[in-house]
């Protein structure tokens, strides 16, 4: 793929010591995971407040569990794409590297990114509302599923109106505000607090790069918007960083 790199961008790729990659649903789109918004977005078919809130779960746990089982089934069948693999190969190229995702599909880990901040939880994990124990069971004896303690199980993801996992955002924000190169990959940049990370990076003086086929809410603050798919662009960026650092 032919990409135009500005001199400033090349300079940032060559010299950055601390890098942050922040991803959203778009990074998994080429693996076959539907995004939330946009043309093929899931929210076109389902209203978020009917499925992704604790109130919805209280009202109709069967429906909410069906929705998560449907998405788990998709995720169980798919593999990471070249975008995930390129990101997984980046940490050794920098002194400091942080990967933070809004995705709950776990594909970064499958691709080899062991150290990933999952801001919105993990769709394959269940958590008990009574004893807080977590497990990865998929075959439930009863439905909606129960924990061995008798408490109700829920998917361990963050729903609208809920707090993020303790410490996760703070860690990501600290990395973003102290990095010198920040990539925002495949996110519409509308869901807070994740959407504030590129701003924190910009305020901290980082060079901010966006990879997305379309402009988004955060495009205006970026130094570079690479218009295209992460599975095509991230491998090119990885190669470019390797090349530039070999020459150093
Ligand atoms: P969205 O569905 O809002 O945005 C996905 C973005 O990916 C869009 O801007 C697309 O243009 C872009 N995109 C599509 N295909 C792409 C590709 N191949 N390469 C790169 N980009 C591509 O997803 P998020 O921003 O991740 O939260 O949504 C944030 C949160 O909204 C989700 O984590 C979820 C939802 O509410 C929770 O469930 C808590």
PDB file of C-alpha atoms and ligand atoms in Angstrom:
ATOM      1  CA  UNK A   1       0.000   0.000   0.000  1.00  0.00           C
ATOM      2  CA  UNK A   2       1.296   3.472  -0.947  1.00  0.00           C
ATOM      3  CA  UNK A   3       1.108   5.942   1.910  1.00  0.00           C
ATOM      4  CA  UNK A   4       2.265   9.525   1.998  1.00  0.00           C
ATOM      5  CA  UNK A   5       4.247  10.275   5.139  1.00  0.00           C
ATOM      6  CA  UNK A   6       4.936  13.915   5.967  1.00  0.00           C
ATOM      7  CA  UNK A   7       8.428  14.808   7.171  1.00  0.00           C
ATOM      8  CA  UNK A   8       7.083  15.558  10.632  1.00  0.00           C
ATOM      9  CA  UNK A   9       5.398  12.172  10.790  1.00  0.00           C
ATOM     10  CA  UNK A  10       8.575  10.375   9.681  1.00  0.00           C
ATOM     11  CA  UNK A  11      10.476  12.312  12.287  1.00  0.00           C
ATOM     12  CA  UNK A  12       8.034  11.227  14.984  1.00  0.00           C
ATOM     13  CA  UNK A  13       8.275   7.592  13.859  1.00  0.00           C
ATOM     14  CA  UNK A  14      12.051   7.807  13.945  1.00  0.00           C
ATOM     15  CA  UNK A  15      12.529   9.515  17.272  1.00  0.00           C
ATOM     16  CA  UNK A  16       9.587   8.654  19.537  1.00  0.00           C
ATOM     17  CA  UNK A  17      10.540   6.877  22.737  1.00  0.00           C
ATOM     18  CA  UNK A  18       7.119   6.433  24.282  1.00  0.00           C
ATOM     19  CA  UNK A  19       4.250   5.271  22.102  1.00  0.00           C
ATOM     20  CA  UNK A  20       0.596   4.595  22.800  1.00  0.00           C
ATOM     21  CA  UNK A  21      -1.804   2.737  20.518  1.00  0.00           C
ATOM     22  CA  UNK A  22      -5.491   3.169  21.341  1.00  0.00           C
ATOM     23  CA  UNK A  23      -7.898   0.980  19.399  1.00  0.00           C
ATOM     24  CA  UNK A  24     -11.622   0.680  18.829  1.00  0.00           C
ATOM     25  CA  UNK A  25     -14.003  -1.608  16.990  1.00  0.00           C
ATOM     26  CA  UNK A  26     -12.541  -0.677  13.580  1.00  0.00           C
ATOM     27  CA  UNK A  27      -9.331  -2.598  14.294  1.00  0.00           C
ATOM     28  CA  UNK A  28     -11.366  -5.810  14.431  1.00  0.00           C
ATOM     29  CA  UNK A  29     -13.646  -4.991  11.484  1.00  0.00           C
ATOM     30  CA  UNK A  30     -11.400  -6.824   9.015  1.00  0.00           C
ATOM     31  CA  UNK A  31     -11.555  -9.908  11.248  1.00  0.00           C
ATOM     32  CA  UNK A  32     -15.331  -9.907  10.827  1.00  0.00           C
ATOM     33  CA  UNK A  33     -16.424  -8.284  14.098  1.00  0.00           C
ATOM     34  CA  UNK A  34     -19.160  -5.748  13.330  1.00  0.00           C
ATOM     35  CA  UNK A  35     -18.465  -2.187  14.530  1.00  0.00           C
ATOM     36  CA  UNK A  36     -21.036  -0.378  16.682  1.00  0.00           C
ATOM     37  CA  UNK A  37     -21.566   2.706  14.540  1.00  0.00           C
ATOM     38  CA  UNK A  38     -21.365   3.445  10.838  1.00  0.00           C
ATOM     39  CA  UNK A  39     -22.883   1.744   7.810  1.00  0.00           C
ATOM     40  CA  UNK A  40     -22.734  -1.859   9.094  1.00  0.00           C
ATOM     41  CA  UNK A  41     -22.814  -0.864  12.744  1.00  0.00           C
ATOM     42  CA  UNK A  42     -24.552  -3.101  15.265  1.00  0.00           C
ATOM     43  CA  UNK A  43     -26.432  -0.180  16.750  1.00  0.00           C
ATOM     44  CA  UNK A  44     -28.326   0.134  13.450  1.00  0.00           C
ATOM     45  CA  UNK A  45     -30.023  -3.139  14.350  1.00  0.00           C
ATOM     46  CA  UNK A  46     -30.187  -2.824  18.145  1.00  0.00           C
ATOM     47  CA  UNK A  47     -30.697   0.163  20.401  1.00  0.00           C
ATOM     48  CA  UNK A  48     -27.826   0.398  22.911  1.00  0.00           C
ATOM     49  CA  UNK A  49     -30.059   1.275  25.857  1.00  0.00           C
ATOM     50  CA  UNK A  50     -32.067  -1.901  25.229  1.00  0.00           C
ATOM     51  CA  UNK A  51     -29.021  -4.129  25.495  1.00  0.00           C
ATOM     52  CA  UNK A  52     -25.963  -2.480  26.956  1.00  0.00           C
ATOM     53  CA  UNK A  53     -27.157  -1.154  30.297  1.00  0.00           C
ATOM     54  CA  UNK A  54     -27.626  -2.704  33.721  1.00  0.00           C
ATOM     55  CA  UNK A  55     -31.278  -1.604  33.636  1.00  0.00           C
ATOM     56  CA  UNK A  56     -31.760  -3.601  30.418  1.00  0.00           C
ATOM     57  CA  UNK A  57     -30.155  -6.614  32.114  1.00  0.00           C
ATOM     58  CA  UNK A  58     -32.477  -6.291  35.115  1.00  0.00           C
ATOM     59  CA  UNK A  59     -35.479  -5.910  32.828  1.00  0.00           C
ATOM     60  CA  UNK A  60     -34.703  -8.702  30.415  1.00  0.00           C
ATOM     61  CA  UNK A  61     -31.626 -10.810  31.255  1.00  0.00           C
ATOM     62  CA  UNK A  62     -32.493 -13.428  28.597  1.00  0.00           C
ATOM     63  CA  UNK A  63     -32.458 -10.823  25.825  1.00  0.00           C
ATOM     64  CA  UNK A  64     -29.190  -9.255  27.010  1.00  0.00           C
ATOM     65  CA  UNK A  65     -27.535 -12.660  27.385  1.00  0.00           C
ATOM     66  CA  UNK A  66     -28.760 -13.669  23.904  1.00  0.00           C
ATOM     67  CA  UNK A  67     -27.122 -10.556  22.471  1.00  0.00           C
ATOM     68  CA  UNK A  68     -23.826 -11.341  24.194  1.00  0.00           C
ATOM     69  CA  UNK A  69     -23.984 -15.024  23.183  1.00  0.00           C
ATOM     70  CA  UNK A  70     -24.586 -13.921  19.590  1.00  0.00           C
ATOM     71  CA  UNK A  71     -21.495 -11.704  19.728  1.00  0.00           C
ATOM     72  CA  UNK A  72     -19.420 -14.366  21.532  1.00  0.00           C
ATOM     73  CA  UNK A  73     -20.296 -16.823  18.788  1.00  0.00           C
ATOM     74  CA  UNK A  74     -18.956 -14.398  16.182  1.00  0.00           C
ATOM     75  CA  UNK A  75     -15.783 -13.757  18.178  1.00  0.00           C
ATOM     76  CA  UNK A  76     -15.129 -17.454  18.787  1.00  0.00           C
ATOM     77  CA  UNK A  77     -14.989 -18.057  15.062  1.00  0.00           C
ATOM     78  CA  UNK A  78     -12.638 -15.299  14.024  1.00  0.00           C
ATOM     79  CA  UNK A  79      -8.920 -14.564  14.047  1.00  0.00           C
ATOM     80  CA  UNK A  80      -6.828 -11.429  14.508  1.00  0.00           C
ATOM     81  CA  UNK A  81      -5.974  -9.561  11.291  1.00  0.00           C
ATOM     82  CA  UNK A  82      -2.702  -7.933  10.121  1.00  0.00           C
ATOM     83  CA  UNK A  83      -3.615  -4.776  12.069  1.00  0.00           C
ATOM     84  CA  UNK A  84      -3.625  -6.675  15.393  1.00  0.00           C
ATOM     85  CA  UNK A  85      -0.375  -8.458  14.489  1.00  0.00           C
ATOM     86  CA  UNK A  86       1.402  -5.236  13.474  1.00  0.00           C
ATOM     87  CA  UNK A  87       0.427  -3.636  16.795  1.00  0.00           C
ATOM     88  CA  UNK A  88       1.610  -6.737  18.678  1.00  0.00           C
ATOM     89  CA  UNK A  89       5.047  -6.372  17.052  1.00  0.00           C
ATOM     90  CA  UNK A  90       5.500  -2.732  18.097  1.00  0.00           C
ATOM     91  CA  UNK A  91       6.540  -2.789  21.789  1.00  0.00           C
ATOM     92  CA  UNK A  92      10.232  -3.725  21.257  1.00  0.00           C
ATOM     93  CA  UNK A  93      10.638  -0.735  18.930  1.00  0.00           C
ATOM     94  CA  UNK A  94      10.050   1.772  21.729  1.00  0.00           C
ATOM     95  CA  UNK A  95      11.434   2.335  25.240  1.00  0.00           C
ATOM     96  CA  UNK A  96       7.904   2.477  26.500  1.00  0.00           C
ATOM     97  CA  UNK A  97       4.760   1.182  24.839  1.00  0.00           C
ATOM     98  CA  UNK A  98       1.141   1.053  25.924  1.00  0.00           C
ATOM     99  CA  UNK A  99      -1.767  -0.605  24.154  1.00  0.00           C
ATOM    100  CA  UNK A 100      -5.242   0.381  25.259  1.00  0.00           C
ATOM    101  CA  UNK A 101      -8.438  -0.861  23.684  1.00  0.00           C
ATOM    102  CA  UNK A 102     -12.160  -0.256  23.905  1.00  0.00           C
ATOM    103  CA  UNK A 103     -12.711  -3.666  22.345  1.00  0.00           C
ATOM    104  CA  UNK A 104     -14.058  -6.548  24.371  1.00  0.00           C
ATOM    105  CA  UNK A 105     -13.187  -9.216  21.777  1.00  0.00           C
ATOM    106  CA  UNK A 106      -9.768 -10.168  23.195  1.00  0.00           C
ATOM    107  CA  UNK A 107      -8.189 -10.276  19.703  1.00  0.00           C
ATOM    108  CA  UNK A 108      -5.157  -8.205  20.723  1.00  0.00           C
ATOM    109  CA  UNK A 109      -4.187 -10.897  23.221  1.00  0.00           C
ATOM    110  CA  UNK A 110      -4.710 -13.659  20.657  1.00  0.00           C
ATOM    111  CA  UNK A 111      -2.403 -11.721  18.313  1.00  0.00           C
ATOM    112  CA  UNK A 112       0.315 -11.676  20.992  1.00  0.00           C
ATOM    113  CA  UNK A 113      -0.224  -8.376  22.827  1.00  0.00           C
ATOM    114  CA  UNK A 114       0.058  -9.713  26.393  1.00  0.00           C
ATOM    115  CA  UNK A 115      -0.019  -6.323  27.985  1.00  0.00           C
ATOM    116  CA  UNK A 116      -3.248  -4.632  26.963  1.00  0.00           C
ATOM    117  CA  UNK A 117      -5.525  -2.333  28.917  1.00  0.00           C
ATOM    118  CA  UNK A 118      -9.086  -3.459  28.201  1.00  0.00           C
ATOM    119  CA  UNK A 119     -11.095  -0.364  29.102  1.00  0.00           C
ATOM    120  CA  UNK A 120     -14.480  -1.950  28.440  1.00  0.00           C
ATOM    121  CA  UNK A 121     -13.816  -5.425  29.818  1.00  0.00           C
ATOM    122  CA  UNK A 122     -13.829  -8.752  28.018  1.00  0.00           C
ATOM    123  CA  UNK A 123     -16.849 -10.321  26.398  1.00  0.00           C
ATOM    124  CA  UNK A 124     -15.716 -13.877  27.056  1.00  0.00           C
ATOM    125  CA  UNK A 125     -15.518 -13.368  30.810  1.00  0.00           C
ATOM    126  CA  UNK A 126     -18.499 -13.714  33.151  1.00  0.00           C
ATOM    127  CA  UNK A 127     -18.737 -12.047  36.549  1.00  0.00           C
ATOM    128  CA  UNK A 128     -20.968 -12.971  39.459  1.00  0.00           C
ATOM    129  CA  UNK A 129     -23.163 -10.173  40.778  1.00  0.00           C
ATOM    130  CA  UNK A 130     -23.052 -11.707  44.262  1.00  0.00           C
ATOM    131  CA  UNK A 131     -19.508 -12.990  44.908  1.00  0.00           C
ATOM    132  CA  UNK A 132     -17.719 -11.056  42.059  1.00  0.00           C
ATOM    133  CA  UNK A 133     -15.908 -14.239  40.976  1.00  0.00           C
ATOM    134  CA  UNK A 134     -14.961 -14.317  37.312  1.00  0.00           C
ATOM    135  CA  UNK A 135     -15.015 -17.255  34.922  1.00  0.00           C
ATOM    136  CA  UNK A 136     -14.875 -17.989  31.212  1.00  0.00           C
ATOM    137  CA  UNK A 137     -17.630 -20.630  31.052  1.00  0.00           C
ATOM    138  CA  UNK A 138     -19.647 -20.751  27.874  1.00  0.00           C
ATOM    139  CA  UNK A 139     -21.877 -23.766  28.377  1.00  0.00           C
ATOM    140  CA  UNK A 140     -24.320 -22.818  31.048  1.00  0.00           C
ATOM    141  CA  UNK A 141     -26.357 -25.371  32.966  1.00  0.00           C
ATOM    142  CA  UNK A 142     -29.182 -22.851  33.221  1.00  0.00           C
ATOM    143  CA  UNK A 143     -30.099 -19.757  31.271  1.00  0.00           C
ATOM    144  CA  UNK A 144     -29.769 -16.949  32.249  1.00  0.00           C
ATOM    145  CA  UNK A 145     -26.644 -18.409  33.877  1.00  0.00           C
ATOM    146  CA  UNK A 146     -25.902 -18.651  37.588  1.00  0.00           C
ATOM    147  CA  UNK A 147     -22.610 -18.780  39.502  1.00  0.00           C
ATOM    148  CA  UNK A 148     -21.747 -21.785  41.683  1.00  0.00           C
ATOM    149  CA  UNK A 149     -22.578 -19.524  44.677  1.00  0.00           C
ATOM    150  CA  UNK A 150     -26.111 -19.100  43.338  1.00  0.00           C
ATOM    151  CA  UNK A 151     -25.610 -15.463  42.312  1.00  0.00           C
ATOM    152  CA  UNK A 152     -26.511 -14.221  38.859  1.00  0.00           C
ATOM    153  CA  UNK A 153     -23.751 -14.073  36.233  1.00  0.00           C
ATOM    154  CA  UNK A 154     -23.323 -11.160  33.851  1.00  0.00           C
ATOM    155  CA  UNK A 155     -20.935 -10.564  30.955  1.00  0.00           C
ATOM    156  CA  UNK A 156     -17.829  -8.806  32.342  1.00  0.00           C
ATOM    157  CA  UNK A 157     -18.103  -5.800  30.061  1.00  0.00           C
ATOM    158  CA  UNK A 158     -18.713  -2.146  30.812  1.00  0.00           C
ATOM    159  CA  UNK A 159     -22.249  -1.031  30.087  1.00  0.00           C
ATOM    160  CA  UNK A 160     -23.456   2.523  29.524  1.00  0.00           C
ATOM    161  CA  UNK A 161     -23.530   4.419  32.793  1.00  0.00           C
ATOM    162  CA  UNK A 162     -21.040   2.067  34.503  1.00  0.00           C
ATOM    163  CA  UNK A 163     -17.551   2.754  35.790  1.00  0.00           C
ATOM    164  CA  UNK A 164     -14.528   1.408  33.926  1.00  0.00           C
ATOM    165  CA  UNK A 165     -12.425  -1.335  35.608  1.00  0.00           C
ATOM    166  CA  UNK A 166     -10.560   0.164  38.574  1.00  0.00           C
ATOM    167  CA  UNK A 167      -7.324   1.887  37.594  1.00  0.00           C
ATOM    168  CA  UNK A 168      -7.583   1.025  33.877  1.00  0.00           C
ATOM    169  CA  UNK A 169      -8.381   4.480  32.580  1.00  0.00           C
ATOM    170  CA  UNK A 170      -5.933   6.180  34.950  1.00  0.00           C
ATOM    171  CA  UNK A 171      -3.127   3.975  33.651  1.00  0.00           C
ATOM    172  CA  UNK A 172      -4.062   4.689  30.023  1.00  0.00           C
ATOM    173  CA  UNK A 173      -4.379   8.428  30.645  1.00  0.00           C
ATOM    174  CA  UNK A 174      -0.988   8.557  32.319  1.00  0.00           C
ATOM    175  CA  UNK A 175       0.589   6.775  29.343  1.00  0.00           C
ATOM    176  CA  UNK A 176      -1.232   9.033  26.861  1.00  0.00           C
ATOM    177  CA  UNK A 177      -0.266  12.293  28.514  1.00  0.00           C
ATOM    178  CA  UNK A 178       3.406  11.338  28.760  1.00  0.00           C
ATOM    179  CA  UNK A 179       3.930   9.715  25.335  1.00  0.00           C
ATOM    180  CA  UNK A 180       5.461  11.327  22.268  1.00  0.00           C
ATOM    181  CA  UNK A 181       3.630   9.295  19.632  1.00  0.00           C
ATOM    182  CA  UNK A 182      -0.042   8.370  19.860  1.00  0.00           C
ATOM    183  CA  UNK A 183      -2.068   6.244  17.422  1.00  0.00           C
ATOM    184  CA  UNK A 184      -5.850   6.269  17.464  1.00  0.00           C
ATOM    185  CA  UNK A 185      -6.937   3.273  15.409  1.00  0.00           C
ATOM    186  CA  UNK A 186     -10.466   2.367  14.331  1.00  0.00           C
ATOM    187  CA  UNK A 187     -12.512   4.334  16.813  1.00  0.00           C
ATOM    188  CA  UNK A 188     -15.259   6.867  16.168  1.00  0.00           C
ATOM    189  CA  UNK A 189     -13.995   8.838  19.180  1.00  0.00           C
ATOM    190  CA  UNK A 190     -17.420   9.477  20.650  1.00  0.00           C
ATOM    191  CA  UNK A 191     -17.448   7.281  23.753  1.00  0.00           C
ATOM    192  CA  UNK A 192     -15.951   8.813  26.875  1.00  0.00           C
ATOM    193  CA  UNK A 193     -13.632   8.616  28.667  1.00  0.00           C
ATOM    194  CA  UNK A 194     -11.694   6.685  25.975  1.00  0.00           C
ATOM    195  CA  UNK A 195     -12.254   9.506  23.487  1.00  0.00           C
ATOM    196  CA  UNK A 196     -10.321  11.894  25.726  1.00  0.00           C
ATOM    197  CA  UNK A 197      -7.056   9.929  25.427  1.00  0.00           C
ATOM    198  CA  UNK A 198      -5.909  11.463  22.104  1.00  0.00           C
ATOM    199  CA  UNK A 199      -6.620  14.891  23.583  1.00  0.00           C
ATOM    200  CA  UNK A 200      -4.549  14.091  26.649  1.00  0.00           C
ATOM    201  CA  UNK A 201      -1.740  12.970  24.336  1.00  0.00           C
ATOM    202  CA  UNK A 202      -1.979  16.141  22.262  1.00  0.00           C
ATOM    203  CA  UNK A 203      -1.964  18.327  25.354  1.00  0.00           C
ATOM    204  CA  UNK A 204       1.116  16.468  26.562  1.00  0.00           C
ATOM    205  CA  UNK A 205       2.923  17.321  23.318  1.00  0.00           C
ATOM    206  CA  UNK A 206       2.594  13.990  21.463  1.00  0.00           C
ATOM    207  CA  UNK A 207       2.364  13.583  17.706  1.00  0.00           C
ATOM    208  CA  UNK A 208      -1.154  12.203  17.220  1.00  0.00           C
ATOM    209  CA  UNK A 209      -1.968   9.910  14.307  1.00  0.00           C
ATOM    210  CA  UNK A 210      -5.398   8.616  13.382  1.00  0.00           C
ATOM    211  CA  UNK A 211      -6.062   5.533  11.248  1.00  0.00           C
ATOM    212  CA  UNK A 212      -9.657   5.353  10.059  1.00  0.00           C
ATOM    213  CA  UNK A 213     -11.360   5.143   6.655  1.00  0.00           C
ATOM    214  CA  UNK A 214     -13.428   8.225   7.544  1.00  0.00           C
ATOM    215  CA  UNK A 215     -12.864  11.437   9.511  1.00  0.00           C
ATOM    216  CA  UNK A 216     -14.105  11.277  13.103  1.00  0.00           C
ATOM    217  CA  UNK A 217     -14.849  13.449  16.119  1.00  0.00           C
ATOM    218  CA  UNK A 218     -11.149  13.571  16.979  1.00  0.00           C
ATOM    219  CA  UNK A 219      -9.708  14.149  13.499  1.00  0.00           C
ATOM    220  CA  UNK A 220      -9.445  17.886  14.099  1.00  0.00           C
ATOM    221  CA  UNK A 221      -6.862  17.470  16.857  1.00  0.00           C
ATOM    222  CA  UNK A 222      -4.687  14.931  15.032  1.00  0.00           C
ATOM    223  CA  UNK A 223      -1.387  15.738  13.349  1.00  0.00           C
ATOM    224  CA  UNK A 224      -1.952  13.075  10.714  1.00  0.00           C
ATOM    225  CA  UNK A 225      -5.064  11.283   9.547  1.00  0.00           C
ATOM    226  CA  UNK A 226      -4.297   8.169   7.489  1.00  0.00           C
ATOM    227  CA  UNK A 227      -7.497   7.394   5.680  1.00  0.00           C
ATOM    228  CA  UNK A 228      -7.888   3.630   5.286  1.00  0.00           C
ATOM    229  CA  UNK A 229      -8.121   0.276   7.001  1.00  0.00           C
ATOM    230  CA  UNK A 230      -5.991  -0.594   9.988  1.00  0.00           C
ATOM    231  CA  UNK A 231      -5.217  -4.075   8.594  1.00  0.00           C
ATOM    232  CA  UNK A 232      -3.578  -2.407   5.615  1.00  0.00           C
ATOM    233  CA  UNK A 233      -2.073   0.670   7.247  1.00  0.00           C
ATOM    234  CA  UNK A 234      -0.660  -0.644  10.551  1.00  0.00           C
ATOM    235  CA  UNK A 235       1.675  -3.161   8.850  1.00  0.00           C
ATOM    236  CA  UNK A 236       3.018  -0.341   6.631  1.00  0.00           C
ATOM    237  CA  UNK A 237       3.604   1.858   9.689  1.00  0.00           C
ATOM    238  CA  UNK A 238       5.358  -0.999  11.491  1.00  0.00           C
ATOM    239  CA  UNK A 239       7.687  -1.549   8.528  1.00  0.00           C
ATOM    240  CA  UNK A 240       8.380   2.161   8.273  1.00  0.00           C
ATOM    241  CA  UNK A 241       9.339   2.390  11.955  1.00  0.00           C
ATOM    242  CA  UNK A 242      11.635  -0.620  11.598  1.00  0.00           C
ATOM    243  CA  UNK A 243      13.276   0.866   8.506  1.00  0.00           C
ATOM    244  CA  UNK A 244      13.770   4.287  10.071  1.00  0.00           C
ATOM    245  CA  UNK A 245      15.211   2.827  13.242  1.00  0.00           C
ATOM    246  CA  UNK A 246      17.627   0.607  11.363  1.00  0.00           C
ATOM    247  CA  UNK A 247      18.989   3.735   9.712  1.00  0.00           C
ATOM    248  CA  UNK A 248      19.390   5.603  13.003  1.00  0.00           C
TER     249      UNK A 248
HETATM  250  P1  LIG B   1     -17.475   2.532  16.645  1.00  0.00           P
HETATM  251  O1  LIG B   1     -18.326   1.482  16.002  1.00  0.00           O
HETATM  252  O2  LIG B   1     -18.148   3.711  17.240  1.00  0.00           O
HETATM  253  O3  LIG B   1     -16.440   3.082  15.569  1.00  0.00           O
HETATM  254  C1  LIG B   1     -15.694   2.224  14.768  1.00  0.00           C
HETATM  255  C2  LIG B   1     -14.797   3.080  13.896  1.00  0.00           C
HETATM  256  O4  LIG B   1     -13.967   2.197  13.135  1.00  0.00           O
HETATM  257  C3  LIG B   1     -15.556   3.957  12.882  1.00  0.00           C
HETATM  258  O5  LIG B   1     -15.071   5.283  12.993  1.00  0.00           O
HETATM  259  C4  LIG B   1     -15.202   3.348  11.528  1.00  0.00           C
HETATM  260  O6  LIG B   1     -15.072   4.327  10.509  1.00  0.00           O
HETATM  261  C5  LIG B   1     -13.852   2.716  11.818  1.00  0.00           C
HETATM  262  N1  LIG B   1     -13.498   1.581  10.968  1.00  0.00           N
HETATM  263  C6  LIG B   1     -14.287   0.715  10.314  1.00  0.00           C
HETATM  264  N2  LIG B   1     -13.563  -0.208   9.658  1.00  0.00           N
HETATM  265  C7  LIG B   1     -12.256   0.090   9.896  1.00  0.00           C
HETATM  266  C8  LIG B   1     -11.016  -0.506   9.536  1.00  0.00           C
HETATM  267  N3  LIG B   1     -10.964  -1.593   8.768  1.00  0.00           N
HETATM  268  N4  LIG B   1      -9.877   0.055   9.983  1.00  0.00           N
HETATM  269  C9  LIG B   1      -9.912   1.155  10.768  1.00  0.00           C
HETATM  270  N5  LIG B   1     -11.044   1.750  11.163  1.00  0.00           N
HETATM  271  C10 LIG B   1     -12.209   1.227  10.738  1.00  0.00           C
HETATM  272  O7  LIG B   1     -16.536   1.774  17.665  1.00  0.00           O
HETATM  273  P2  LIG B   1     -15.750   2.335  18.942  1.00  0.00           P
HETATM  274  O8  LIG B   1     -15.242   3.718  18.684  1.00  0.00           O
HETATM  275  O9  LIG B   1     -14.790   1.298  19.347  1.00  0.00           O
HETATM  276  O10 LIG B   1     -18.587   0.373  24.280  1.00  0.00           O
HETATM  277  O11 LIG B   1     -16.940   2.391  19.982  1.00  0.00           O
HETATM  278  C11 LIG B   1     -16.656   2.718  21.291  1.00  0.00           C
HETATM  279  C12 LIG B   1     -17.562   2.005  22.228  1.00  0.00           C
HETATM  280  O12 LIG B   1     -18.931   2.195  21.832  1.00  0.00           O
HETATM  281  C13 LIG B   1     -17.424   0.501  22.238  1.00  0.00           C
HETATM  282  O13 LIG B   1     -16.323   0.050  22.973  1.00  0.00           O
HETATM  283  C14 LIG B   1     -18.714   0.091  22.887  1.00  0.00           C
HETATM  284  C15 LIG B   1     -19.714   1.054  22.259  1.00  0.00           C
HETATM  285  O14 LIG B   1     -20.630   1.551  23.130  1.00  0.00           O
HETATM  286  C16 LIG B   1     -19.131  -0.464  25.168  1.00  0.00           C
HETATM  287  O15 LIG B   1     -19.687  -1.485  24.845  1.00  0.00           O
HETATM  288  C17 LIG B   1     -18.967  -0.006  26.563  1.00  0.00           C
END
